Amino acid sequence: MKNILITGGTSGVGFAIAQSLAGPRTHLIIVGRNQSKGLSAIDALGPNTAFVSADLSTAAGLTILTDFVKSNVDHLDALVLSAGVMPIDQDQNIQTNLVSHFNVVTGLKPLLTGGKILLVTGNPQAVQRMPICEMQNTQVARAGWLLTHKTLLMVYLAATLEDQNITVNSFFPGDVHSDLMPYTRSLTKTAVPVGKYLLTEPSLASATGTFFDDQGQVVPLNPRKYSLAEATKVLSQYLPI
Ligand SMILES: NC(=O)c1ccc[n+]([C@@H]2O[C@H](COP(=O)([O-])OP(=O)(O)OC[C@H]3O[C@@H](n4cnc5c(N)ncnc54)[C@H](OP(=O)(O)O)[C@@H]3O)[C@@H](O)[C@H]2O)c1
């Protein structure tokens, strides 16, 4: 039995990945804030699925999740970080789209030895081209901030979790039907096969610190822009690293 935790697994990208992984040999734990969405999701996913209602941007929500996971499984094979919002301001962007991911990983790291972490990011060209900039005064600036800073987080976690044999990668899911914003509600694509591919493809078993597109192809990242030194310098403004 594989134990897989998907934050944001109650809708959109996270739910699509949960659907692709659900089955008799998978124990899925999905997380979201909205109780009724979570209960509908586990109904649709079938047996071996648990829902945790927690706001991961808060200390209380983080404790609810880590307590639940630690009392229900002795290890995690994979952690998919798909919880996210279209932020209305800088604080929400920092707390929900960056700090919460770091805190979930920190809280569950002991259970992840030998496992895989996947971070959902966004459009490859935007990740490659957007500058790393701390200004978040417009929606476009906040979107650029979240893509670049999540990529820096992937680079930082991949390097610092290597000694625990935990791989950390990020990927673009494609343009997927979701609750994120009016535009994504109008999309028709409801499958995200790249999530399962990155978790199960044998040739990628030891890949880490890599960004993939929605076809599972490696997207090259500028090694100076997305270096461990840059990640540590930039992220230390927001995270206790
Ligand atoms: N959809 C796309 O086309 C697309 C493209 C590129 C990247 N992405 C990225 O994919 C990720 C998922 O977005 P989505 O499009 O799938 O949107 P979505 O349908 O709104 O899913 C977001 C998920 O995150 C959960 N969530 C949000 N804030 C949370 C919090 N504070 N604590 C716990 N759970 C929280 C939501 O649960 P509740 O609703 O219960 O809060 C929901 O399960 C985001 O990072 C987004 O930027 C999406």
PDB file of C-alpha atoms and ligand atoms in Angstrom:
ATOM      1  CA  MET A   1       0.000   0.000   0.000  1.00  0.00           C
ATOM      2  CA  LYS A   2       1.350   3.431  -0.997  1.00  0.00           C
ATOM      3  CA  ASN A   3       0.532   6.318   1.300  1.00  0.00           C
ATOM      4  CA  ILE A   4       0.050   9.541  -0.662  1.00  0.00           C
ATOM      5  CA  LEU A   5      -0.873  12.943   0.751  1.00  0.00           C
ATOM      6  CA  ILE A   6      -2.287  15.565  -1.600  1.00  0.00           C
ATOM      7  CA  THR A   7      -2.802  19.063  -0.245  1.00  0.00           C
ATOM      8  CA  GLY A   8      -5.504  20.759  -2.300  1.00  0.00           C
ATOM      9  CA  GLY A   9      -6.735  17.298  -3.331  1.00  0.00           C
ATOM     10  CA  THR A  10     -10.374  18.315  -3.072  1.00  0.00           C
ATOM     11  CA  SER A  11     -10.617  20.092  -6.426  1.00  0.00           C
ATOM     12  CA  GLY A  12      -8.904  21.032  -9.665  1.00  0.00           C
ATOM     13  CA  VAL A  13      -5.329  19.835 -10.172  1.00  0.00           C
ATOM     14  CA  GLY A  14      -5.022  18.036  -6.820  1.00  0.00           C
ATOM     15  CA  PHE A  15      -8.312  16.190  -7.275  1.00  0.00           C
ATOM     16  CA  ALA A  16      -7.377  15.162 -10.823  1.00  0.00           C
ATOM     17  CA  ILE A  17      -4.107  13.689  -9.536  1.00  0.00           C
ATOM     18  CA  ALA A  18      -5.959  11.956  -6.685  1.00  0.00           C
ATOM     19  CA  GLN A  19      -8.346  10.384  -9.228  1.00  0.00           C
ATOM     20  CA  SER A  20      -5.446   9.075 -11.293  1.00  0.00           C
ATOM     21  CA  LEU A  21      -3.819   7.493  -8.222  1.00  0.00           C
ATOM     22  CA  ALA A  22      -6.895   6.108  -6.430  1.00  0.00           C
ATOM     23  CA  GLY A  23      -7.112   2.333  -6.268  1.00  0.00           C
ATOM     24  CA  PRO A  24      -6.791  -0.735  -4.060  1.00  0.00           C
ATOM     25  CA  ARG A  25      -3.037  -0.284  -3.556  1.00  0.00           C
ATOM     26  CA  THR A  26      -3.146   3.405  -2.649  1.00  0.00           C
ATOM     27  CA  HIS A  27      -4.047   5.039   0.633  1.00  0.00           C
ATOM     28  CA  LEU A  28      -4.849   8.646  -0.233  1.00  0.00           C
ATOM     29  CA  ILE A  29      -5.145  11.541   2.195  1.00  0.00           C
ATOM     30  CA  ILE A  30      -6.492  14.745   0.693  1.00  0.00           C
ATOM     31  CA  VAL A  31      -6.583  18.165   2.347  1.00  0.00           C
ATOM     32  CA  GLY A  32      -8.687  21.277   1.818  1.00  0.00           C
ATOM     33  CA  ARG A  33     -10.506  23.904   3.865  1.00  0.00           C
ATOM     34  CA  ASN A  34     -14.065  23.341   2.675  1.00  0.00           C
ATOM     35  CA  GLN A  35     -15.671  20.365   4.463  1.00  0.00           C
ATOM     36  CA  SER A  36     -18.462  19.668   1.950  1.00  0.00           C
ATOM     37  CA  LYS A  37     -16.065  19.796  -1.014  1.00  0.00           C
ATOM     38  CA  GLY A  38     -13.750  17.388   0.801  1.00  0.00           C
ATOM     39  CA  LEU A  39     -16.532  14.929   1.611  1.00  0.00           C
ATOM     40  CA  SER A  40     -17.782  14.968  -2.003  1.00  0.00           C
ATOM     41  CA  ALA A  41     -14.232  14.376  -3.191  1.00  0.00           C
ATOM     42  CA  ILE A  42     -13.655  11.302  -1.019  1.00  0.00           C
ATOM     43  CA  ASP A  43     -17.056   9.952  -2.087  1.00  0.00           C
ATOM     44  CA  ALA A  44     -15.932  10.234  -5.708  1.00  0.00           C
ATOM     45  CA  LEU A  45     -12.479   8.790  -5.031  1.00  0.00           C
ATOM     46  CA  GLY A  46     -13.791   5.652  -3.309  1.00  0.00           C
ATOM     47  CA  PRO A  47     -12.287   3.466  -0.581  1.00  0.00           C
ATOM     48  CA  ASN A  48      -8.849   3.984   1.020  1.00  0.00           C
ATOM     49  CA  THR A  49      -9.317   7.743   0.912  1.00  0.00           C
ATOM     50  CA  ALA A  50      -9.378  10.156   3.842  1.00  0.00           C
ATOM     51  CA  PHE A  51     -10.153  13.859   3.930  1.00  0.00           C
ATOM     52  CA  VAL A  52      -8.596  16.299   6.381  1.00  0.00           C
ATOM     53  CA  SER A  53     -10.260  19.679   6.748  1.00  0.00           C
ATOM     54  CA  ALA A  54      -7.479  22.142   7.540  1.00  0.00           C
ATOM     55  CA  ASP A  55      -6.396  25.641   6.585  1.00  0.00           C
ATOM     56  CA  LEU A  56      -2.705  25.087   5.975  1.00  0.00           C
ATOM     57  CA  SER A  57      -1.948  28.789   6.097  1.00  0.00           C
ATOM     58  CA  THR A  58      -2.530  28.662   9.866  1.00  0.00           C
ATOM     59  CA  ALA A  59      -0.591  26.989  12.692  1.00  0.00           C
ATOM     60  CA  ALA A  60      -3.806  25.308  13.891  1.00  0.00           C
ATOM     61  CA  GLY A  61      -4.494  23.842  10.444  1.00  0.00           C
ATOM     62  CA  LEU A  62      -0.966  22.568  10.160  1.00  0.00           C
ATOM     63  CA  THR A  63      -1.242  20.831  13.534  1.00  0.00           C
ATOM     64  CA  ILE A  64      -4.552  19.217  12.516  1.00  0.00           C
ATOM     65  CA  LEU A  65      -2.894  17.801   9.396  1.00  0.00           C
ATOM     66  CA  THR A  66       0.360  16.616  10.967  1.00  0.00           C
ATOM     67  CA  ASP A  67      -1.473  15.010  13.923  1.00  0.00           C
ATOM     68  CA  PHE A  68      -3.849  13.217  11.554  1.00  0.00           C
ATOM     69  CA  VAL A  69      -1.086  11.936   9.289  1.00  0.00           C
ATOM     70  CA  LYS A  70       1.174  10.829  12.142  1.00  0.00           C
ATOM     71  CA  SER A  71      -1.627   8.930  13.835  1.00  0.00           C
ATOM     72  CA  ASN A  72      -2.784   7.210  10.646  1.00  0.00           C
ATOM     73  CA  VAL A  73       0.364   6.250   8.712  1.00  0.00           C
ATOM     74  CA  ASP A  74       3.951   5.436   9.654  1.00  0.00           C
ATOM     75  CA  HIS A  75       5.408   6.792   6.402  1.00  0.00           C
ATOM     76  CA  LEU A  76       4.473   8.751   3.291  1.00  0.00           C
ATOM     77  CA  ASP A  77       5.537   7.573  -0.160  1.00  0.00           C
ATOM     78  CA  ALA A  78       4.581  10.865  -1.791  1.00  0.00           C
ATOM     79  CA  LEU A  79       3.455  14.363  -0.939  1.00  0.00           C
ATOM     80  CA  VAL A  80       1.791  16.423  -3.681  1.00  0.00           C
ATOM     81  CA  LEU A  81       1.591  20.124  -2.820  1.00  0.00           C
ATOM     82  CA  SER A  82      -1.340  21.384  -4.859  1.00  0.00           C
ATOM     83  CA  ALA A  83      -3.122  23.616  -2.315  1.00  0.00           C
ATOM     84  CA  GLY A  84      -3.144  27.148  -3.630  1.00  0.00           C
ATOM     85  CA  VAL A  85      -5.160  30.289  -4.178  1.00  0.00           C
ATOM     86  CA  MET A  86      -5.234  33.200  -6.569  1.00  0.00           C
ATOM     87  CA  PRO A  87      -4.017  35.617  -3.918  1.00  0.00           C
ATOM     88  CA  ILE A  88      -5.909  38.794  -3.138  1.00  0.00           C
ATOM     89  CA  ASP A  89      -2.876  40.336  -1.452  1.00  0.00           C
ATOM     90  CA  GLN A  90       0.766  39.826  -0.619  1.00  0.00           C
ATOM     91  CA  ASP A  91       0.150  38.258   2.814  1.00  0.00           C
ATOM     92  CA  GLN A  92      -2.154  35.602   1.416  1.00  0.00           C
ATOM     93  CA  ASN A  93       0.326  34.836  -1.342  1.00  0.00           C
ATOM     94  CA  ILE A  94       3.186  34.422   1.114  1.00  0.00           C
ATOM     95  CA  GLN A  95       1.245  32.387   3.688  1.00  0.00           C
ATOM     96  CA  THR A  96      -0.807  30.115   1.431  1.00  0.00           C
ATOM     97  CA  ASN A  97       1.329  29.768  -1.664  1.00  0.00           C
ATOM     98  CA  LEU A  98       4.773  29.546  -0.061  1.00  0.00           C
ATOM     99  CA  VAL A  99       4.982  29.293   3.741  1.00  0.00           C
ATOM    100  CA  SER A 100       2.275  26.618   4.064  1.00  0.00           C
ATOM    101  CA  HIS A 101       4.152  24.299   1.661  1.00  0.00           C
ATOM    102  CA  PHE A 102       7.381  24.733   3.594  1.00  0.00           C
ATOM    103  CA  ASN A 103       5.555  24.092   6.892  1.00  0.00           C
ATOM    104  CA  VAL A 104       3.829  20.943   5.624  1.00  0.00           C
ATOM    105  CA  VAL A 105       7.167  19.559   4.439  1.00  0.00           C
ATOM    106  CA  THR A 106       8.898  20.513   7.701  1.00  0.00           C
ATOM    107  CA  GLY A 107       6.121  18.948   9.806  1.00  0.00           C
ATOM    108  CA  LEU A 108       6.026  15.690   7.846  1.00  0.00           C
ATOM    109  CA  LYS A 109       9.680  15.330   6.848  1.00  0.00           C
ATOM    110  CA  PRO A 110      10.358  12.451   9.260  1.00  0.00           C
ATOM    111  CA  LEU A 111       7.698  10.358   7.505  1.00  0.00           C
ATOM    112  CA  LEU A 112       8.947  11.137   4.006  1.00  0.00           C
ATOM    113  CA  THR A 113      12.356   9.432   4.064  1.00  0.00           C
ATOM    114  CA  GLY A 114      12.868   7.753   0.684  1.00  0.00           C
ATOM    115  CA  GLY A 115       9.725   9.434  -0.670  1.00  0.00           C
ATOM    116  CA  LYS A 116       8.813  11.990  -3.311  1.00  0.00           C
ATOM    117  CA  ILE A 117       7.557  15.558  -3.117  1.00  0.00           C
ATOM    118  CA  LEU A 118       5.858  17.240  -6.083  1.00  0.00           C
ATOM    119  CA  LEU A 119       5.103  20.953  -6.125  1.00  0.00           C
ATOM    120  CA  VAL A 120       2.497  22.230  -8.547  1.00  0.00           C
ATOM    121  CA  THR A 121       3.740  25.441 -10.136  1.00  0.00           C
ATOM    122  CA  GLY A 122       2.768  26.967 -13.454  1.00  0.00           C
ATOM    123  CA  ASN A 123       3.478  27.902 -17.025  1.00  0.00           C
ATOM    124  CA  PRO A 124       7.062  27.000 -18.038  1.00  0.00           C
ATOM    125  CA  GLN A 125       7.700  30.191 -19.986  1.00  0.00           C
ATOM    126  CA  ALA A 126       6.564  32.295 -17.049  1.00  0.00           C
ATOM    127  CA  VAL A 127       8.759  30.315 -14.633  1.00  0.00           C
ATOM    128  CA  GLN A 128      11.702  30.767 -16.986  1.00  0.00           C
ATOM    129  CA  ARG A 129      11.135  34.414 -17.900  1.00  0.00           C
ATOM    130  CA  MET A 130       9.577  36.156 -14.908  1.00  0.00           C
ATOM    131  CA  PRO A 131      12.220  37.962 -12.851  1.00  0.00           C
ATOM    132  CA  ILE A 132      12.650  37.142  -9.177  1.00  0.00           C
ATOM    133  CA  CYS A 133      11.143  40.232  -7.646  1.00  0.00           C
ATOM    134  CA  GLU A 134       9.746  40.886  -4.165  1.00  0.00           C
ATOM    135  CA  MET A 135       7.232  43.514  -5.272  1.00  0.00           C
ATOM    136  CA  GLN A 136       3.632  42.204  -5.155  1.00  0.00           C
ATOM    137  CA  ASN A 137       1.533  45.278  -5.859  1.00  0.00           C
ATOM    138  CA  THR A 138      -0.495  43.877  -8.795  1.00  0.00           C
ATOM    139  CA  GLN A 139      -2.129  40.557  -9.611  1.00  0.00           C
ATOM    140  CA  VAL A 140       0.450  39.910 -12.346  1.00  0.00           C
ATOM    141  CA  ALA A 141       3.291  40.648  -9.906  1.00  0.00           C
ATOM    142  CA  ARG A 142       1.762  38.274  -7.324  1.00  0.00           C
ATOM    143  CA  ALA A 143       1.393  35.544  -9.970  1.00  0.00           C
ATOM    144  CA  GLY A 144       5.036  36.014 -11.002  1.00  0.00           C
ATOM    145  CA  TRP A 145       6.146  36.023  -7.375  1.00  0.00           C
ATOM    146  CA  LEU A 146       4.367  32.756  -6.623  1.00  0.00           C
ATOM    147  CA  LEU A 147       5.761  30.937  -9.674  1.00  0.00           C
ATOM    148  CA  THR A 148       9.357  32.057  -9.134  1.00  0.00           C
ATOM    149  CA  HIS A 149       9.306  31.592  -5.361  1.00  0.00           C
ATOM    150  CA  LYS A 150       7.712  28.149  -5.518  1.00  0.00           C
ATOM    151  CA  THR A 151      10.438  27.186  -7.992  1.00  0.00           C
ATOM    152  CA  LEU A 152      13.069  28.504  -5.571  1.00  0.00           C
ATOM    153  CA  LEU A 153      11.378  26.446  -2.837  1.00  0.00           C
ATOM    154  CA  MET A 154      11.625  23.339  -5.008  1.00  0.00           C
ATOM    155  CA  VAL A 155      15.353  24.003  -5.554  1.00  0.00           C
ATOM    156  CA  TYR A 156      15.933  24.627  -1.836  1.00  0.00           C
ATOM    157  CA  LEU A 157      14.001  21.542  -0.668  1.00  0.00           C
ATOM    158  CA  ALA A 158      15.626  19.272  -3.259  1.00  0.00           C
ATOM    159  CA  ALA A 159      19.088  20.236  -2.014  1.00  0.00           C
ATOM    160  CA  THR A 160      18.310  20.130   1.693  1.00  0.00           C
ATOM    161  CA  LEU A 161      16.301  16.888   1.673  1.00  0.00           C
ATOM    162  CA  GLU A 162      18.776  14.946  -0.436  1.00  0.00           C
ATOM    163  CA  ASP A 163      20.431  13.395   2.621  1.00  0.00           C
ATOM    164  CA  GLN A 164      17.032  11.948   3.624  1.00  0.00           C
ATOM    165  CA  ASN A 165      16.734  10.455   0.149  1.00  0.00           C
ATOM    166  CA  ILE A 166      13.644  12.572  -0.559  1.00  0.00           C
ATOM    167  CA  THR A 167      13.261  13.776  -4.141  1.00  0.00           C
ATOM    168  CA  VAL A 168      11.610  17.143  -4.791  1.00  0.00           C
ATOM    169  CA  ASN A 169      10.405  18.280  -8.213  1.00  0.00           C
ATOM    170  CA  SER A 170       7.883  20.748  -9.585  1.00  0.00           C
ATOM    171  CA  PHE A 171       5.654  20.694 -12.629  1.00  0.00           C
ATOM    172  CA  PHE A 172       3.149  22.588 -14.760  1.00  0.00           C
ATOM    173  CA  PRO A 173      -0.178  20.705 -14.711  1.00  0.00           C
ATOM    174  CA  GLY A 174      -1.519  22.207 -17.941  1.00  0.00           C
ATOM    175  CA  ASP A 175      -4.595  24.413 -18.066  1.00  0.00           C
ATOM    176  CA  VAL A 176      -7.039  22.486 -15.904  1.00  0.00           C
ATOM    177  CA  HIS A 177     -10.670  22.931 -14.871  1.00  0.00           C
ATOM    178  CA  SER A 178     -10.640  24.115 -11.254  1.00  0.00           C
ATOM    179  CA  ASP A 179     -12.115  26.438  -8.653  1.00  0.00           C
ATOM    180  CA  LEU A 180      -9.069  28.733  -8.752  1.00  0.00           C
ATOM    181  CA  MET A 181     -10.600  31.602 -10.740  1.00  0.00           C
ATOM    182  CA  PRO A 182     -13.347  32.292 -13.307  1.00  0.00           C
ATOM    183  CA  TYR A 183     -10.995  31.422 -16.191  1.00  0.00           C
ATOM    184  CA  THR A 184     -10.123  27.976 -14.793  1.00  0.00           C
ATOM    185  CA  ARG A 185     -13.816  27.259 -14.082  1.00  0.00           C
ATOM    186  CA  SER A 186     -14.413  27.532 -17.824  1.00  0.00           C
ATOM    187  CA  LEU A 187     -11.659  25.059 -18.796  1.00  0.00           C
ATOM    188  CA  THR A 188     -12.651  21.569 -19.919  1.00  0.00           C
ATOM    189  CA  LYS A 189      -9.522  19.555 -19.182  1.00  0.00           C
ATOM    190  CA  THR A 190     -10.038  17.516 -16.010  1.00  0.00           C
ATOM    191  CA  ALA A 191      -7.108  15.070 -16.141  1.00  0.00           C
ATOM    192  CA  VAL A 192      -3.521  15.711 -15.029  1.00  0.00           C
ATOM    193  CA  PRO A 193      -1.669  12.532 -16.078  1.00  0.00           C
ATOM    194  CA  VAL A 194       1.742  14.131 -15.553  1.00  0.00           C
ATOM    195  CA  GLY A 195       1.280  13.928 -11.756  1.00  0.00           C
ATOM    196  CA  LYS A 196       1.050  10.126 -11.711  1.00  0.00           C
ATOM    197  CA  TYR A 197       3.761   9.882 -14.387  1.00  0.00           C
ATOM    198  CA  LEU A 198       6.250  11.853 -12.274  1.00  0.00           C
ATOM    199  CA  LEU A 199       5.487   9.699  -9.232  1.00  0.00           C
ATOM    200  CA  THR A 200       5.658   6.313 -10.940  1.00  0.00           C
ATOM    201  CA  GLU A 201       7.926   6.486 -14.012  1.00  0.00           C
ATOM    202  CA  PRO A 202      10.950   4.267 -13.170  1.00  0.00           C
ATOM    203  CA  SER A 203      13.425   6.351 -15.211  1.00  0.00           C
ATOM    204  CA  LEU A 204      12.569   9.363 -13.021  1.00  0.00           C
ATOM    205  CA  ALA A 205      13.002   7.526  -9.711  1.00  0.00           C
ATOM    206  CA  SER A 206      16.045   9.565  -8.691  1.00  0.00           C
ATOM    207  CA  ALA A 207      15.214  12.834 -10.490  1.00  0.00           C
ATOM    208  CA  THR A 208      15.270  15.754  -8.098  1.00  0.00           C
ATOM    209  CA  GLY A 209      15.481  19.531  -8.311  1.00  0.00           C
ATOM    210  CA  THR A 210      13.832  19.408 -11.745  1.00  0.00           C
ATOM    211  CA  PHE A 211      10.926  21.293 -13.278  1.00  0.00           C
ATOM    212  CA  PHE A 212       8.691  19.415 -15.733  1.00  0.00           C
ATOM    213  CA  ASP A 213       6.066  20.540 -18.205  1.00  0.00           C
ATOM    214  CA  ASP A 214       2.596  18.999 -18.538  1.00  0.00           C
ATOM    215  CA  GLN A 215       3.982  16.317 -20.861  1.00  0.00           C
ATOM    216  CA  GLY A 216       6.577  15.199 -18.322  1.00  0.00           C
ATOM    217  CA  GLN A 217       9.428  16.819 -20.257  1.00  0.00           C
ATOM    218  CA  VAL A 218      12.234  18.544 -18.359  1.00  0.00           C
ATOM    219  CA  VAL A 219      12.051  22.338 -18.573  1.00  0.00           C
ATOM    220  CA  PRO A 220      15.547  23.830 -18.333  1.00  0.00           C
ATOM    221  CA  LEU A 221      15.974  26.425 -15.593  1.00  0.00           C
ATOM    222  CA  ASN A 222      18.635  29.130 -15.533  1.00  0.00           C
ATOM    223  CA  PRO A 223      21.141  27.675 -13.035  1.00  0.00           C
ATOM    224  CA  ARG A 224      22.098  31.100 -11.698  1.00  0.00           C
ATOM    225  CA  LYS A 225      18.538  32.373 -11.285  1.00  0.00           C
ATOM    226  CA  TYR A 226      17.395  29.145  -9.638  1.00  0.00           C
ATOM    227  CA  SER A 227      20.528  28.217  -7.680  1.00  0.00           C
ATOM    228  CA  LEU A 228      20.586  26.974  -4.087  1.00  0.00           C
ATOM    229  CA  ALA A 229      22.427  30.158  -3.057  1.00  0.00           C
ATOM    230  CA  GLU A 230      19.755  32.367  -4.637  1.00  0.00           C
ATOM    231  CA  ALA A 231      16.953  30.222  -3.192  1.00  0.00           C
ATOM    232  CA  THR A 232      18.433  30.436   0.308  1.00  0.00           C
ATOM    233  CA  LYS A 233      18.969  34.195   0.054  1.00  0.00           C
ATOM    234  CA  VAL A 234      15.509  34.989  -1.314  1.00  0.00           C
ATOM    235  CA  LEU A 235      13.482  32.509   0.739  1.00  0.00           C
ATOM    236  CA  SER A 236      15.138  33.471   4.036  1.00  0.00           C
ATOM    237  CA  GLN A 237      13.042  36.670   3.848  1.00  0.00           C
ATOM    238  CA  TYR A 238       9.923  34.543   4.284  1.00  0.00           C
ATOM    239  CA  LEU A 239      10.961  31.224   5.826  1.00  0.00           C
ATOM    240  CA  PRO A 240      12.988  30.271   8.927  1.00  0.00           C
ATOM    241  CA  ILE A 241      15.872  28.827   6.934  1.00  0.00           C
TER     242      ILE A 241
HETATM  243  N1  LIG B   1      -5.947  25.063 -12.867  1.00  0.00           N
HETATM  244  C1  LIG B   1      -4.949  25.406 -13.649  1.00  0.00           C
HETATM  245  O1  LIG B   1      -5.108  25.535 -14.882  1.00  0.00           O
HETATM  246  C2  LIG B   1      -3.592  25.639 -13.054  1.00  0.00           C
HETATM  247  C3  LIG B   1      -2.535  25.930 -13.945  1.00  0.00           C
HETATM  248  C4  LIG B   1      -1.272  26.126 -13.417  1.00  0.00           C
HETATM  249  C5  LIG B   1      -1.076  26.012 -12.051  1.00  0.00           C
HETATM  250  N2  LIG B   1      -2.115  25.750 -11.213  1.00  0.00           N
HETATM  251  C6  LIG B   1      -1.837  25.657  -9.779  1.00  0.00           C
HETATM  252  O2  LIG B   1      -2.429  24.490  -9.251  1.00  0.00           O
HETATM  253  C7  LIG B   1      -2.650  24.667  -7.844  1.00  0.00           C
HETATM  254  C8  LIG B   1      -4.050  24.181  -7.524  1.00  0.00           C
HETATM  255  O3  LIG B   1      -4.987  25.069  -8.107  1.00  0.00           O
HETATM  256  P1  LIG B   1      -6.304  24.585  -8.842  1.00  0.00           P
HETATM  257  O4  LIG B   1      -6.313  25.260 -10.169  1.00  0.00           O
HETATM  258  O5  LIG B   1      -6.452  23.121  -8.746  1.00  0.00           O
HETATM  259  O6  LIG B   1      -7.387  25.362  -7.934  1.00  0.00           O
HETATM  260  P2  LIG B   1      -8.551  24.847  -6.979  1.00  0.00           P
HETATM  261  O7  LIG B   1      -9.520  23.994  -7.690  1.00  0.00           O
HETATM  262  O8  LIG B   1      -9.069  26.093  -6.330  1.00  0.00           O
HETATM  263  O9  LIG B   1      -7.804  23.953  -5.920  1.00  0.00           O
HETATM  264  C9  LIG B   1      -7.103  24.493  -4.848  1.00  0.00           C
HETATM  265  C10 LIG B   1      -7.092  23.470  -3.742  1.00  0.00           C
HETATM  266  O10 LIG B   1      -6.311  24.009  -2.655  1.00  0.00           O
HETATM  267  C11 LIG B   1      -7.100  23.985  -1.473  1.00  0.00           C
HETATM  268  N3  LIG B   1      -6.673  25.103  -0.627  1.00  0.00           N
HETATM  269  C12 LIG B   1      -6.619  26.415  -0.958  1.00  0.00           C
HETATM  270  N4  LIG B   1      -6.150  27.124   0.072  1.00  0.00           N
HETATM  271  C13 LIG B   1      -5.930  26.248   1.090  1.00  0.00           C
HETATM  272  C14 LIG B   1      -5.474  26.376   2.422  1.00  0.00           C
HETATM  273  N5  LIG B   1      -5.150  27.572   2.953  1.00  0.00           N
HETATM  274  N6  LIG B   1      -5.367  25.276   3.185  1.00  0.00           N
HETATM  275  C15 LIG B   1      -5.694  24.055   2.669  1.00  0.00           C
HETATM  276  N7  LIG B   1      -6.128  23.871   1.411  1.00  0.00           N
HETATM  277  C16 LIG B   1      -6.251  24.965   0.638  1.00  0.00           C
HETATM  278  C17 LIG B   1      -8.532  24.084  -1.962  1.00  0.00           C
HETATM  279  O11 LIG B   1      -9.438  23.620  -0.999  1.00  0.00           O
HETATM  280  P3  LIG B   1     -10.649  24.592  -0.495  1.00  0.00           P
HETATM  281  O12 LIG B   1     -11.360  25.034  -1.729  1.00  0.00           O
HETATM  282  O13 LIG B   1     -11.434  23.741   0.402  1.00  0.00           O
HETATM  283  O14 LIG B   1      -9.956  25.701   0.213  1.00  0.00           O
HETATM  284  C18 LIG B   1      -8.479  23.166  -3.166  1.00  0.00           C
HETATM  285  O15 LIG B   1      -8.508  21.828  -2.769  1.00  0.00           O
HETATM  286  C19 LIG B   1      -2.408  26.143  -7.553  1.00  0.00           C
HETATM  287  O16 LIG B   1      -1.142  26.290  -6.988  1.00  0.00           O
HETATM  288  C20 LIG B   1      -2.443  26.778  -8.934  1.00  0.00           C
HETATM  289  O17 LIG B   1      -1.664  27.955  -9.002  1.00  0.00           O
HETATM  290  C21 LIG B   1      -3.365  25.557 -11.691  1.00  0.00           C
END
